[in-house]
Coordinates of C-alpha atoms and ligand atoms in Angstrom, one line a residue:
M1 CA -23.7 -2.9 10.4
K2 CA -26.9 -2.0 12.3
S3 CA -26.6 1.4 13.9
D4 CA -27.7 0.4 17.4
Y5 CA -24.7 -1.9 17.8
I6 CA -21.0 -1.1 18.3
A7 CA -18.2 -3.3 17.0
T8 CA -14.9 -3.5 18.8
I9 CA -11.9 -4.8 16.8
G10 CA -8.3 -5.3 17.8
L11 CA -5.7 -6.7 15.4
E12 CA -2.6 -8.8 16.0
V13 CA -0.2 -8.6 13.1
H14 CA 2.9 -10.7 12.6
V15 CA 5.4 -9.3 10.2
Q16 CA 8.4 -11.0 8.6
L17 CA 11.4 -8.8 8.7
K18 CA 13.6 -8.3 5.7
T19 CA 16.9 -9.3 7.3
K20 CA 19.5 -11.2 5.4
S21 CA 19.8 -13.9 8.1
K22 CA 17.7 -15.6 10.7
M23 CA 17.0 -14.3 14.2
F24 CA 19.5 -16.4 16.2
C25 CA 21.7 -18.0 13.6
T26 CA 23.4 -17.1 10.3
C27 CA 21.2 -19.1 8.0
P28 CA 19.9 -17.0 5.1
V29 CA 16.3 -15.8 5.0
E30 CA 15.0 -16.5 1.5
Y31 CA 11.4 -16.6 0.5
G32 CA 10.5 -19.5 -1.8
A33 CA 13.8 -21.4 -1.5
E34 CA 13.9 -25.2 -1.9
P35 CA 12.5 -26.7 1.4
N36 CA 14.9 -27.5 4.2
T37 CA 18.0 -26.0 2.5
H38 CA 18.6 -23.2 5.0
L39 CA 19.0 -24.9 8.4
C40 CA 21.6 -25.4 11.1
P41 CA 21.6 -26.9 14.7
V42 CA 20.2 -23.6 16.1
C43 CA 17.2 -23.2 13.9
I44 CA 16.2 -26.8 13.9
G45 CA 16.4 -26.7 17.7
L46 CA 19.1 -29.3 18.4
P47 CA 19.8 -29.6 22.2
G48 CA 22.8 -27.5 23.3
A49 CA 22.9 -25.3 20.2
L50 CA 23.4 -21.6 21.2
P51 CA 21.5 -18.7 19.8
V52 CA 23.2 -15.5 18.8
M53 CA 21.1 -12.3 18.5
N54 CA 20.6 -10.7 15.1
L55 CA 21.1 -7.0 15.9
E56 CA 19.7 -5.9 12.6
A57 CA 16.3 -7.4 13.5
L58 CA 16.4 -5.5 16.7
R59 CA 17.2 -2.3 14.8
M60 CA 14.3 -2.9 12.4
T61 CA 11.9 -3.5 15.2
A62 CA 13.0 -0.3 17.0
L63 CA 12.7 1.6 13.7
T64 CA 9.1 0.4 13.4
G65 CA 8.5 1.6 16.9
L66 CA 9.9 5.1 16.0
I67 CA 7.7 5.2 12.8
F68 CA 4.6 4.6 15.0
E69 CA 5.6 6.9 17.8
C70 CA 6.2 4.1 20.4
E71 CA 8.3 4.3 23.5
I72 CA 11.5 2.3 23.0
A73 CA 12.5 0.1 26.0
Q74 CA 16.0 0.8 27.4
I75 CA 16.7 -2.8 27.8
C76 CA 15.7 -5.5 25.4
K77 CA 15.4 -9.1 26.6
F78 CA 14.1 -12.3 25.3
D79 CA 12.0 -15.0 27.0
R80 CA 11.1 -18.6 26.3
K81 CA 7.4 -19.3 25.5
N82 CA 7.0 -22.9 26.3
Y83 CA 4.5 -24.9 24.4
Y84 CA 4.2 -28.1 22.4
Y85 CA 5.0 -26.9 18.9
P86 CA 4.8 -29.6 16.2
D87 CA 6.8 -27.2 13.9
M88 CA 9.4 -26.1 16.5
P89 CA 11.2 -29.1 17.9
K90 CA 12.8 -27.3 20.9
N91 CA 9.2 -26.8 22.1
Y92 CA 9.6 -23.2 23.1
Q93 CA 9.6 -20.1 21.0
I94 CA 12.1 -17.3 21.8
S95 CA 9.8 -14.3 22.2
Q96 CA 9.4 -11.2 24.4
Y97 CA 7.1 -11.3 27.3
D98 CA 7.1 -8.5 29.9
L99 CA 9.5 -6.2 28.2
P100 CA 8.7 -5.7 24.5
I101 CA 11.1 -3.4 22.6
C102 CA 8.3 -1.0 21.7
Q103 CA 5.2 0.1 23.7
N104 CA 2.3 2.4 23.2
G105 CA 2.4 3.7 19.6
R106 CA -0.1 5.1 17.1
V107 CA -1.0 4.2 13.5
P108 CA -2.7 7.0 11.5
L109 CA -5.6 6.0 9.3
Y110 CA -5.4 8.4 6.4
D111 CA -8.1 8.8 3.8
L112 CA -6.4 6.9 0.9
A113 CA -5.7 3.9 3.2
Y114 CA -9.4 3.2 3.3
P115 CA -11.0 1.0 0.7
K116 CA -11.9 3.1 -2.4
D117 CA -15.6 2.9 -2.0
A118 CA -15.4 4.0 1.7
Q119 CA -13.1 7.1 1.2
K120 CA -16.0 9.5 0.8
S121 CA -17.7 8.6 4.1
I122 CA -14.9 8.4 6.6
K123 CA -16.3 8.9 10.1
N124 CA -13.1 10.1 11.8
P125 CA -10.6 11.4 9.3
D126 CA -7.8 12.1 11.9
K127 CA -8.1 8.8 13.7
K128 CA -5.0 7.1 15.0
V129 CA -5.2 3.5 16.3
R130 CA -3.3 3.0 19.5
L131 CA -0.7 0.2 19.7
T132 CA -0.2 -1.8 22.8
R133 CA 3.2 -3.2 21.9
I134 CA 5.6 -4.3 19.2
H135 CA 7.8 -7.2 20.1
L136 CA 10.3 -9.5 18.3
E137 CA 10.3 -13.3 18.2
E138 CA 11.3 -16.1 16.0
D139 CA 9.0 -17.7 13.4
V140 CA 8.3 -21.5 13.4
A141 CA 8.7 -23.9 10.5
K142 CA 6.0 -24.2 7.9
S143 CA 3.8 -27.3 7.6
F144 CA 2.5 -28.6 4.3
H145 CA -0.4 -31.0 4.6
F146 CA -0.5 -33.7 1.8
E147 CA -3.1 -36.4 1.3
S148 CA -1.7 -38.8 3.8
A149 CA 1.3 -37.0 5.3
T150 CA 2.5 -33.7 6.5
G151 CA 5.8 -32.2 5.4
I152 CA 7.7 -29.6 7.4
D153 CA 9.9 -26.9 5.9
F154 CA 12.4 -25.5 8.4
N155 CA 13.6 -22.7 6.2
R156 CA 11.2 -20.4 7.9
A157 CA 12.0 -21.7 11.4
G158 CA 14.0 -19.1 13.4
T159 CA 13.4 -16.2 10.9
P160 CA 12.7 -12.9 12.7
L161 CA 9.1 -12.1 13.2
M162 CA 7.7 -8.9 14.6
E163 CA 4.4 -8.9 16.4
I164 CA 2.3 -5.7 16.4
V165 CA -0.6 -5.6 18.7
S166 CA -3.2 -2.9 18.5
Q167 CA -5.6 -1.6 21.1
P168 CA -9.2 -2.5 20.4
D169 CA -9.7 0.9 18.9
I170 CA -11.0 -0.2 15.5
E171 CA -14.7 0.2 15.0
S172 CA -15.5 -1.1 11.5
P173 CA -14.2 -3.4 8.8
E174 CA -13.2 -0.3 6.8
E175 CA -11.1 1.0 9.6
A176 CA -9.4 -2.4 9.9
F177 CA -8.6 -2.2 6.2
A178 CA -7.2 1.3 6.6
Y179 CA -5.1 0.3 9.6
L180 CA -3.5 -2.6 7.7
T181 CA -2.9 -0.5 4.6
S182 CA -1.3 2.3 6.7
L183 CA 0.8 -0.3 8.6
K184 CA 1.9 -2.0 5.4
Q185 CA 2.9 1.2 3.6
A186 CA 4.9 2.5 6.5
L187 CA 6.7 -0.9 6.9
I188 CA 7.6 -0.8 3.2
Y189 CA 8.8 2.8 3.5
G190 CA 11.0 1.9 6.4
G191 CA 12.6 -1.0 4.5
V192 CA 11.5 -3.2 7.4
S193 CA 9.4 -5.7 5.4
D194 CA 7.8 -6.2 2.0
A195 CA 4.6 -6.8 4.0
D196 CA 3.0 -8.9 1.2
M197 CA 0.0 -10.7 2.9
E198 CA -0.3 -13.1 0.0
K199 CA 3.3 -14.3 0.6
G200 CA 2.6 -14.6 4.4
Q201 CA 5.0 -11.7 5.1
L202 CA 2.2 -10.0 7.0
R203 CA -0.2 -12.2 8.9
C204 CA -3.2 -10.9 10.7
D205 CA -5.5 -12.2 13.4
C206 CA -8.6 -10.3 14.3
N207 CA -10.4 -10.0 17.6
V208 CA -13.9 -8.8 17.2
S209 CA -16.9 -8.4 19.5
V210 CA -20.2 -6.5 19.2
R211 CA -22.5 -5.0 21.9
P212 CA -25.6 -3.0 21.9
K213 CA -24.9 0.8 22.0
N214 CA -26.3 1.3 25.4
Q215 CA -24.2 -1.5 27.0
T216 CA -20.8 -0.6 28.5
Q217 CA -19.5 -4.1 28.9
F218 CA -17.7 -5.6 25.9
G219 CA -19.3 -8.5 24.1
A220 CA -17.7 -11.9 23.8
K221 CA -14.4 -11.7 22.0
I222 CA -14.2 -13.8 18.9
E223 CA -10.9 -14.5 17.2
L224 CA -10.7 -14.8 13.4
K225 CA -7.9 -16.8 11.8
N226 CA -6.7 -17.6 8.3
L227 CA -6.9 -14.2 6.8
N228 CA -4.6 -13.7 3.8
S229 CA -5.4 -10.4 2.2
I230 CA -6.4 -7.0 3.5
S231 CA -9.7 -7.1 1.6
G232 CA -10.2 -10.6 3.0
V233 CA -9.9 -9.1 6.5
R234 CA -12.6 -6.5 5.6
R235 CA -14.9 -9.2 4.2
A236 CA -14.4 -11.5 7.2
L237 CA -15.1 -8.8 9.7
A238 CA -18.2 -7.6 7.9
F239 CA -19.5 -11.1 7.8
E240 CA -18.6 -11.8 11.4
I241 CA -20.1 -8.5 12.8
D242 CA -23.4 -9.3 11.0
R243 CA -23.4 -12.8 12.2
Q244 CA -22.8 -11.8 15.8
I245 CA -25.5 -9.1 15.7
A246 CA -28.0 -11.5 14.2
A247 CA -27.3 -14.0 17.0
L248 CA -27.8 -11.3 19.7
E249 CA -31.0 -10.3 18.0
R250 CA -32.3 -13.9 18.2
G251 CA -31.6 -13.7 21.9
E252 CA -28.5 -16.1 21.7
K253 CA -25.6 -15.7 24.0
L254 CA -22.2 -15.4 22.3
A255 CA -19.2 -17.2 23.8
Q256 CA -15.5 -16.6 23.4
E257 CA -14.3 -18.7 20.5
T258 CA -11.9 -19.0 17.5
R259 CA -13.3 -19.0 14.0
R260 CA -11.8 -19.7 10.6
W261 CA -12.6 -17.5 7.6
D262 CA -13.3 -19.2 4.3
D263 CA -12.8 -16.5 1.7
D264 CA -14.3 -18.7 -1.1
Q265 CA -17.5 -19.4 0.8
G266 CA -17.5 -15.9 2.4
E267 CA -18.3 -17.3 5.9
T268 CA -16.6 -17.9 9.2
F269 CA -16.6 -21.4 10.8
L270 CA -16.1 -22.5 14.3
M271 CA -12.6 -23.8 15.0
R272 CA -12.6 -24.2 18.8
T273 CA -14.4 -22.7 21.7
K274 CA -12.5 -21.0 24.4
E275 CA -10.0 -23.2 26.2
S276 CA -8.5 -22.1 29.5
A277 CA -5.9 -19.4 29.0
H278 CA -2.5 -21.0 28.1
D279 CA 0.2 -20.9 30.7
Y280 CA 3.3 -20.7 28.6
R281 CA 5.6 -20.6 31.6
Y282 CA 7.6 -17.7 30.2
F283 CA 11.0 -17.2 31.7
P284 CA 14.0 -15.2 30.5
D285 CA 16.1 -17.1 28.0
P286 CA 19.3 -17.9 29.8
D287 CA 21.2 -18.2 26.5
L288 CA 20.6 -14.6 25.6
L289 CA 21.8 -11.6 27.6
P290 CA 19.7 -8.5 27.7
V291 CA 20.8 -5.8 25.3
K292 CA 20.8 -2.0 26.1
T293 CA 19.0 -0.4 23.2
D294 CA 21.0 2.8 23.4
V295 CA 23.9 1.0 21.6
F296 CA 21.9 1.1 18.4
M297 CA 19.2 3.7 18.8
G298 CA 21.4 6.5 17.4
E299 CA 21.8 4.7 14.1
V300 CA 18.1 3.7 14.1
R301 CA 17.0 7.3 14.5
Q302 CA 19.0 8.3 11.4
R303 CA 17.1 5.6 9.4
L304 CA 13.7 7.1 10.1
P305 CA 12.2 7.6 6.6
E306 CA 9.9 10.2 5.3
L307 CA 6.6 8.5 5.8
P308 CA 3.8 8.2 3.2
W309 CA 1.6 10.9 4.8
E310 CA 4.6 13.2 5.0
K311 CA 5.7 12.6 1.5
R312 CA 2.1 13.4 0.3
E313 CA 2.3 16.8 1.9
R314 CA 5.7 17.5 0.4
F315 CA 4.6 16.4 -3.1
E316 CA 1.5 18.7 -2.9
R317 CA 3.7 21.7 -1.9
Q318 CA 6.8 21.1 -4.0
Y319 CA 5.2 19.9 -7.2
Q320 CA 1.9 21.9 -7.1
I321 CA -0.3 18.9 -7.5
S322 CA -3.6 18.1 -5.8
S323 CA -3.7 16.5 -2.4
Y324 CA -5.5 13.5 -3.9
D325 CA -2.9 13.0 -6.6
A326 CA 0.0 13.5 -4.2
G327 CA -1.6 10.8 -2.0
V328 CA -2.0 8.3 -4.7
L329 CA 1.6 8.8 -5.7
A330 CA 2.9 8.6 -2.1
N331 CA 0.8 5.6 -1.3
D332 CA 3.2 3.4 -3.3
L333 CA 6.9 3.8 -2.5
E334 CA 8.0 2.7 -6.0
L335 CA 5.5 4.9 -7.8
S336 CA 6.5 7.9 -5.7
R337 CA 10.1 7.4 -6.5
Y338 CA 9.3 7.0 -10.2
F339 CA 7.2 10.2 -10.2
E340 CA 9.8 12.1 -8.3
A341 CA 12.6 11.1 -10.7
A342 CA 10.4 12.3 -13.6
A343 CA 9.1 15.4 -12.0
K344 CA 12.5 16.7 -10.9
G345 CA 13.5 18.0 -14.3
A346 CA 10.0 19.0 -15.5
R347 CA 8.9 22.5 -15.9
R348 CA 5.3 21.6 -15.0
P349 CA 5.5 18.6 -12.7
K350 CA 1.7 18.5 -12.8
A351 CA 1.9 17.3 -16.4
V352 CA 4.2 14.5 -15.4
A353 CA 1.9 13.5 -12.5
N354 CA -1.0 13.3 -15.1
Y355 CA 1.0 11.0 -17.3
V356 CA 1.9 8.8 -14.3
L357 CA -1.5 8.7 -12.7
N358 CA -3.6 8.4 -15.9
D359 CA -1.6 7.0 -18.8
L360 CA 1.1 5.0 -17.0
L361 CA -1.1 3.3 -14.3
S362 CA -3.8 2.3 -16.8
A363 CA -1.2 1.0 -19.3
L364 CA 0.4 -1.1 -16.6
S365 CA -2.8 -2.5 -15.4
G366 CA -3.9 -3.2 -18.9
A367 CA -0.7 -5.1 -19.7
G368 CA -0.8 -6.8 -16.3
K369 CA 2.7 -5.4 -15.6
S370 CA 4.2 -3.8 -12.5
L371 CA 6.3 -0.7 -12.4
A372 CA 9.4 -2.7 -12.1
D373 CA 8.9 -4.0 -15.7
C374 CA 7.9 -0.7 -17.1
A375 CA 9.9 0.1 -20.3
I376 CA 9.6 3.9 -19.9
A377 CA 12.5 5.4 -17.9
P378 CA 11.3 8.4 -15.7
E379 CA 13.5 10.8 -17.7
Q380 CA 11.8 9.8 -20.9
L381 CA 8.5 10.8 -19.3
T382 CA 10.0 14.2 -18.5
E383 CA 11.0 14.5 -22.1
L384 CA 7.6 13.6 -23.4
A385 CA 6.0 16.2 -21.1
A386 CA 8.5 18.8 -22.4
L387 CA 7.6 18.0 -26.1
V388 CA 4.0 18.8 -25.4
E389 CA 4.7 21.8 -23.2
D390 CA 6.9 23.3 -26.0
G391 CA 4.2 22.7 -28.6
K392 CA 6.4 20.3 -30.6
I393 CA 3.5 17.9 -30.5
N394 CA 0.0 18.3 -29.3
S395 CA -1.5 16.5 -26.3
K396 CA -3.3 14.0 -28.5
Q397 CA -0.1 13.1 -30.2
G398 CA 1.5 13.0 -26.8
K399 CA -0.8 10.1 -25.9
E400 CA 0.2 8.3 -29.1
V401 CA 3.9 8.7 -28.4
F402 CA 3.2 7.5 -24.8
A403 CA 1.6 4.3 -26.1
E404 CA 4.6 3.7 -28.4
M405 CA 7.1 4.4 -25.6
F406 CA 5.3 2.0 -23.3
A407 CA 5.3 -0.7 -26.0
S408 CA 8.9 -0.3 -27.3
G409 CA 10.8 1.7 -24.6
K410 CA 12.0 4.0 -27.4
A411 CA 12.8 7.7 -26.6
P412 CA 10.0 10.1 -27.3
A413 CA 12.0 12.3 -29.7
Q414 CA 12.9 9.2 -31.7
I415 CA 9.2 8.2 -32.0
V416 CA 8.1 11.7 -33.0
Q417 CA 10.6 11.7 -35.8
A418 CA 9.9 8.1 -37.0
K419 CA 6.2 8.7 -37.0
G420 CA 6.5 12.2 -38.5
L421 CA 4.4 13.5 -35.7
A422 CA 6.0 16.8 -35.1
Q423 CA 3.2 19.4 -34.6
E424 CA 2.8 21.9 -37.4
S425 CA 3.3 25.4 -35.9
N426 CA 4.3 27.2 -39.0
V427 CA 2.0 30.2 -39.2
E428 CA 2.0 30.4 -43.0
A429 CA 1.4 26.7 -43.5
I430 CA -1.5 26.8 -41.1
E431 CA -2.9 30.0 -42.6
G432 CA -2.9 28.2 -46.0
L433 CA -4.8 25.3 -44.7
C434 CA -7.3 27.6 -43.0
R435 CA -7.9 29.6 -46.2
D436 CA -8.6 26.4 -48.1
V437 CA -11.1 25.2 -45.5
I438 CA -12.9 28.5 -45.4
T439 CA -13.2 28.5 -49.2
A440 CA -14.5 25.0 -49.3
N441 CA -17.1 25.5 -46.5
P442 CA -19.1 28.7 -47.3
K443 CA -22.1 27.6 -45.3
S444 CA -20.3 27.2 -42.0
V445 CA -18.5 30.5 -42.6
E446 CA -21.9 32.2 -43.1
D447 CA -23.3 30.5 -39.9
Y448 CA -20.3 31.7 -37.9
R449 CA -20.6 35.2 -39.2
A450 CA -24.4 35.1 -38.4
G451 CA -23.5 34.6 -34.8
K452 CA -23.3 30.8 -34.5
A453 CA -20.1 30.7 -32.6
A454 CA -20.0 26.9 -32.5
A455 CA -19.7 26.7 -36.3
I456 CA -16.0 27.5 -35.9
N457 CA -15.4 24.1 -34.3
F458 CA -16.5 22.4 -37.5
L459 CA -14.0 24.5 -39.5
K460 CA -11.3 23.8 -36.9
G461 CA -12.0 20.1 -37.2
Q462 CA -11.6 20.3 -41.0
V463 CA -8.2 22.0 -40.7
M464 CA -7.0 19.4 -38.2
K465 CA -8.1 16.7 -40.6
A466 CA -6.4 18.3 -43.5
S467 CA -3.2 18.5 -41.5
K468 CA -3.6 14.8 -40.5
G469 CA -3.9 15.9 -36.9
K470 CA -0.5 17.6 -36.8
A471 CA -1.6 21.2 -36.7
N472 CA -1.1 23.1 -33.5
P473 CA -4.8 23.3 -32.4
N474 CA -4.4 26.7 -30.6
L475 CA -2.8 28.2 -33.6
V476 CA -5.6 26.9 -35.8
S477 CA -8.2 28.5 -33.6
E478 CA -6.4 31.8 -33.5
T479 CA -5.9 31.8 -37.3
L480 CA -9.5 30.9 -38.1
E481 CA -10.8 33.6 -35.8
R482 CA -8.5 36.2 -37.3
L483 CA -9.5 35.2 -40.9
L484 CA -13.2 35.2 -40.2
R485 CA -13.2 38.5 -38.4
P486 CA -15.3 40.8 -40.6
S487 CA -13.0 43.1 -42.7
P488 CA -13.5 46.9 -42.3
E489 CA -15.0 47.1 -45.9
A490 CA -17.6 44.5 -45.1
R491 CA -18.6 46.4 -42.0
A492 CA -19.0 49.6 -44.0
Ligands
ZN1 ZN1 20.0 -21.8 11.3
MN2 MN1 3.5 -14.1 18.2

């Protein structure tokens, strides 16, 4: 982005809640089910069918509000948003208009939420993006466009959908990325949604405008649609900001419009120019009575989870690991649980963190697996770390055992035994090997005694080789140094 322009970005995010049933009926919510198998008169909008509120969806929305420090409304009411919906036959959506459950919150943008390549140059490390509101509504059916026809799947119709609207506080594509990542992690931590953008569980629209730095009035607001990954949002915004700046530089005037992002082509395309603002003729839904939120807020408060940024601080303190490592672990709920299960029984949790962050993550990505299909139980990782700590095997052998654990799921002790890996820590055995190597390599011994300290590394390597890698390396160093120390007679 050119430095003499400012970008202003606001995001509207729709999130599918992880409830068992739909928002106003008892039909199950199930992702990927056979089309049109979860429907009833309420969710296909038959006249006269009566909605019944799903209180769990209200609780989840209020919990999201608590997570992001929102004010929770005392009364929660639903309104009808009237519109011609091809995928919602009753032609109104039950939503919230003037009284959203949550208002005014904040989403923290922490360092690891930024894209990796931008983490070193964060402009405002303590930034929190303000929220305007979070409200609850029902989703519409899903349309599938075939060659000459369109099919509609009503399984999604009437499922609870939470809308999170930010203030236009976001100033760069990287901040938008961090905002969405932070939002997503917290939603997963709260058990509110799986927030998988690729599955449509988190859908994002961006409003973006640019203006010259010396201008106070905002530029024309342009809305971006069809974004289906967090990195796609970053790419789309970067493209769009450059496009708008280039247009302004050419002296063009930008108008309010809606554009579609094409991720394959890496460009945005005009969908429609600004129509007059819709008048949805909102009015309170007469079928749904307002609900006092204090009937469930006590329970909701108890559900407030430890949040990713809080867990990071605790990990750092409790397990004596670096802030960065703690952050990487805490950034993924499943990974943080796995680590903690392994670290609890460990003498040196840092060693366990190293196995998780280095060996485990790279083995998983190499095998294209997720943590859920990992063959190594956390307790086995604790055991492996203990074998190395106790000097039963050395750290190089530890890696070998790890690889075998990952492949077979066998216990580390069993692998050590089967492979005959146990580290040689017997003083006499090692001394014997060292003496043999010293006798066989007079030149290196001479070099070492002449002051070439590095010559001992060659000797050490020979001993390790003779022991087939099993010798305790520290013991080998100590023994060699002791044997090579000039004897009193030699000094005389
Ligand atoms: Zn239904
Ligand atoms: Mn909405």
